[in-house]
Amino acid sequence: MSNENENSLTFVLIARIPPEGVEAYQAYEDQVLPVLAEHGGRLQRRLRNETGTLEVHIISYPSDAVAQAYRSDPRRAAAAHLLEASTAKVELLSLRDVL
């Protein structure tokens, strides 16, 4: 296994959004997902149910430094009010590829 694979991180994000928060949550995502790519993170999968009240992301980063840079980007902080307004319950799981 190469160092790149050993240093890479994979997260699964599970967001449960109340129906009245779907619009705000999607507006938040529209603002922060482009920032993810700018930092070298990759949204591998984005899954959503028909009503938009459940969303699952599989996100990878080449390193912890890249993940930290994304998390501390001021544009993410500027959009945080949308996430808060959505009242989404977000669970973030750090996982490793075992294959």
PDB file of C-alpha atoms in Angstrom:
ATOM      1  CA  MET A   1       0.000   0.000   0.000  1.00  0.00           C
ATOM      2  CA  SER A   2       1.349   3.451  -0.881  1.00  0.00           C
ATOM      3  CA  ASN A   3       1.755   6.349   1.548  1.00  0.00           C
ATOM      4  CA  GLU A   4      -1.026   8.195  -0.258  1.00  0.00           C
ATOM      5  CA  ASN A   5      -3.497   5.432   0.567  1.00  0.00           C
ATOM      6  CA  GLU A   6      -2.203   5.126   4.119  1.00  0.00           C
ATOM      7  CA  ASN A   7      -2.709   8.858   4.710  1.00  0.00           C
ATOM      8  CA  SER A   8      -6.068   9.146   2.977  1.00  0.00           C
ATOM      9  CA  LEU A   9      -9.240   9.584   4.984  1.00  0.00           C
ATOM     10  CA  THR A  10     -12.778   8.542   4.183  1.00  0.00           C
ATOM     11  CA  PHE A  11     -15.833   9.955   5.925  1.00  0.00           C
ATOM     12  CA  VAL A  12     -19.464   9.003   5.701  1.00  0.00           C
ATOM     13  CA  LEU A  13     -21.805  11.856   6.531  1.00  0.00           C
ATOM     14  CA  ILE A  14     -25.421  11.075   7.362  1.00  0.00           C
ATOM     15  CA  ALA A  15     -27.756  14.074   7.515  1.00  0.00           C
ATOM     16  CA  ARG A  16     -31.324  13.820   8.735  1.00  0.00           C
ATOM     17  CA  ILE A  17     -33.132  16.982   7.739  1.00  0.00           C
ATOM     18  CA  PRO A  18     -36.631  17.976   8.841  1.00  0.00           C
ATOM     19  CA  PRO A  19     -38.909  18.781   5.889  1.00  0.00           C
ATOM     20  CA  GLU A  20     -38.931  22.484   6.757  1.00  0.00           C
ATOM     21  CA  GLY A  21     -35.100  22.544   6.712  1.00  0.00           C
ATOM     22  CA  VAL A  22     -34.502  20.923   3.315  1.00  0.00           C
ATOM     23  CA  GLU A  23     -34.189  24.197   1.393  1.00  0.00           C
ATOM     24  CA  ALA A  24     -31.672  25.676   3.858  1.00  0.00           C
ATOM     25  CA  TYR A  25     -29.663  22.438   3.955  1.00  0.00           C
ATOM     26  CA  GLN A  26     -29.439  22.252   0.179  1.00  0.00           C
ATOM     27  CA  ALA A  27     -28.398  25.931   0.033  1.00  0.00           C
ATOM     28  CA  TYR A  28     -25.634  25.123   2.554  1.00  0.00           C
ATOM     29  CA  GLU A  29     -24.450  22.181   0.479  1.00  0.00           C
ATOM     30  CA  ASP A  30     -24.471  24.299  -2.690  1.00  0.00           C
ATOM     31  CA  GLN A  31     -22.066  26.719  -0.993  1.00  0.00           C
ATOM     32  CA  VAL A  32     -19.691  24.302   0.731  1.00  0.00           C
ATOM     33  CA  LEU A  33     -19.301  21.417  -1.719  1.00  0.00           C
ATOM     34  CA  PRO A  34     -17.356  23.501  -4.276  1.00  0.00           C
ATOM     35  CA  VAL A  35     -14.999  24.488  -1.436  1.00  0.00           C
ATOM     36  CA  LEU A  36     -14.394  20.800  -0.715  1.00  0.00           C
ATOM     37  CA  ALA A  37     -13.055  20.234  -4.230  1.00  0.00           C
ATOM     38  CA  GLU A  38     -10.881  23.349  -4.056  1.00  0.00           C
ATOM     39  CA  HIS A  39      -9.112  21.858  -1.047  1.00  0.00           C
ATOM     40  CA  GLY A  40      -8.529  18.497  -2.706  1.00  0.00           C
ATOM     41  CA  GLY A  41     -11.390  16.659  -1.027  1.00  0.00           C
ATOM     42  CA  ARG A  42     -13.595  14.443  -3.143  1.00  0.00           C
ATOM     43  CA  LEU A  43     -17.309  13.823  -2.842  1.00  0.00           C
ATOM     44  CA  GLN A  44     -17.383  10.204  -4.003  1.00  0.00           C
ATOM     45  CA  ARG A  45     -21.122   9.669  -3.561  1.00  0.00           C
ATOM     46  CA  ARG A  46     -24.050  11.887  -2.662  1.00  0.00           C
ATOM     47  CA  LEU A  47     -27.255   9.998  -2.011  1.00  0.00           C
ATOM     48  CA  ARG A  48     -30.603  11.563  -1.111  1.00  0.00           C
ATOM     49  CA  ASN A  49     -34.089  10.212  -0.536  1.00  0.00           C
ATOM     50  CA  GLU A  50     -37.004  11.510  -2.609  1.00  0.00           C
ATOM     51  CA  THR A  51     -38.094  14.113  -0.062  1.00  0.00           C
ATOM     52  CA  GLY A  52     -34.588  15.445   0.644  1.00  0.00           C
ATOM     53  CA  THR A  53     -34.921  14.640   4.340  1.00  0.00           C
ATOM     54  CA  LEU A  54     -32.086  12.090   4.346  1.00  0.00           C
ATOM     55  CA  GLU A  55     -28.739  12.591   2.668  1.00  0.00           C
ATOM     56  CA  VAL A  56     -25.600  10.443   2.762  1.00  0.00           C
ATOM     57  CA  HIS A  57     -22.191  11.542   1.514  1.00  0.00           C
ATOM     58  CA  ILE A  58     -19.031   9.517   1.065  1.00  0.00           C
ATOM     59  CA  ILE A  59     -16.134  11.970   1.157  1.00  0.00           C
ATOM     60  CA  SER A  60     -12.427  11.306   0.822  1.00  0.00           C
ATOM     61  CA  TYR A  61      -9.377  13.429   1.514  1.00  0.00           C
ATOM     62  CA  PRO A  62      -5.789  12.623   0.534  1.00  0.00           C
ATOM     63  CA  SER A  63      -4.608  13.594   4.031  1.00  0.00           C
ATOM     64  CA  ASP A  64      -5.707  14.921   7.383  1.00  0.00           C
ATOM     65  CA  ALA A  65      -4.138  18.281   6.503  1.00  0.00           C
ATOM     66  CA  VAL A  66      -6.477  18.597   3.506  1.00  0.00           C
ATOM     67  CA  ALA A  67      -9.481  17.683   5.650  1.00  0.00           C
ATOM     68  CA  GLN A  68      -8.481  20.268   8.279  1.00  0.00           C
ATOM     69  CA  ALA A  69      -7.974  22.956   5.634  1.00  0.00           C
ATOM     70  CA  TYR A  70     -11.483  22.341   4.314  1.00  0.00           C
ATOM     71  CA  ARG A  71     -13.030  22.322   7.775  1.00  0.00           C
ATOM     72  CA  SER A  72     -11.372  25.619   8.703  1.00  0.00           C
ATOM     73  CA  ASP A  73     -12.104  27.427   5.424  1.00  0.00           C
ATOM     74  CA  PRO A  74     -13.841  30.739   6.244  1.00  0.00           C
ATOM     75  CA  ARG A  75     -16.378  30.184   3.453  1.00  0.00           C
ATOM     76  CA  ARG A  76     -17.647  27.131   5.323  1.00  0.00           C
ATOM     77  CA  ALA A  77     -18.008  29.192   8.485  1.00  0.00           C
ATOM     78  CA  ALA A  78     -19.838  31.904   6.518  1.00  0.00           C
ATOM     79  CA  ALA A  79     -22.385  29.324   5.315  1.00  0.00           C
ATOM     80  CA  ALA A  80     -22.848  27.705   8.738  1.00  0.00           C
ATOM     81  CA  HIS A  81     -25.991  29.746   9.429  1.00  0.00           C
ATOM     82  CA  LEU A  82     -27.736  27.789   6.646  1.00  0.00           C
ATOM     83  CA  LEU A  83     -26.822  24.465   8.243  1.00  0.00           C
ATOM     84  CA  GLU A  84     -28.031  25.747  11.608  1.00  0.00           C
ATOM     85  CA  ALA A  85     -31.263  27.040  10.057  1.00  0.00           C
ATOM     86  CA  SER A  86     -31.925  23.621   8.539  1.00  0.00           C
ATOM     87  CA  THR A  87     -31.805  22.023  12.016  1.00  0.00           C
ATOM     88  CA  ALA A  88     -30.314  18.946  10.346  1.00  0.00           C
ATOM     89  CA  LYS A  89     -28.941  16.232  12.586  1.00  0.00           C
ATOM     90  CA  VAL A  90     -25.552  15.363  11.092  1.00  0.00           C
ATOM     91  CA  GLU A  91     -23.485  12.297  11.931  1.00  0.00           C
ATOM     92  CA  LEU A  92     -19.906  12.116  10.634  1.00  0.00           C
ATOM     93  CA  LEU A  93     -18.153   8.742  10.661  1.00  0.00           C
ATOM     94  CA  SER A  94     -14.447   8.292   9.931  1.00  0.00           C
ATOM     95  CA  LEU A  95     -13.917   4.974   8.143  1.00  0.00           C
ATOM     96  CA  ARG A  96     -11.056   3.078   6.496  1.00  0.00           C
ATOM     97  CA  ASP A  97     -11.135   1.129   3.275  1.00  0.00           C
ATOM     98  CA  VAL A  98     -10.368  -2.475   4.153  1.00  0.00           C
ATOM     99  CA  LEU A  99      -9.900  -3.742   0.589  1.00  0.00           C
TER     100      LEU A  99
END
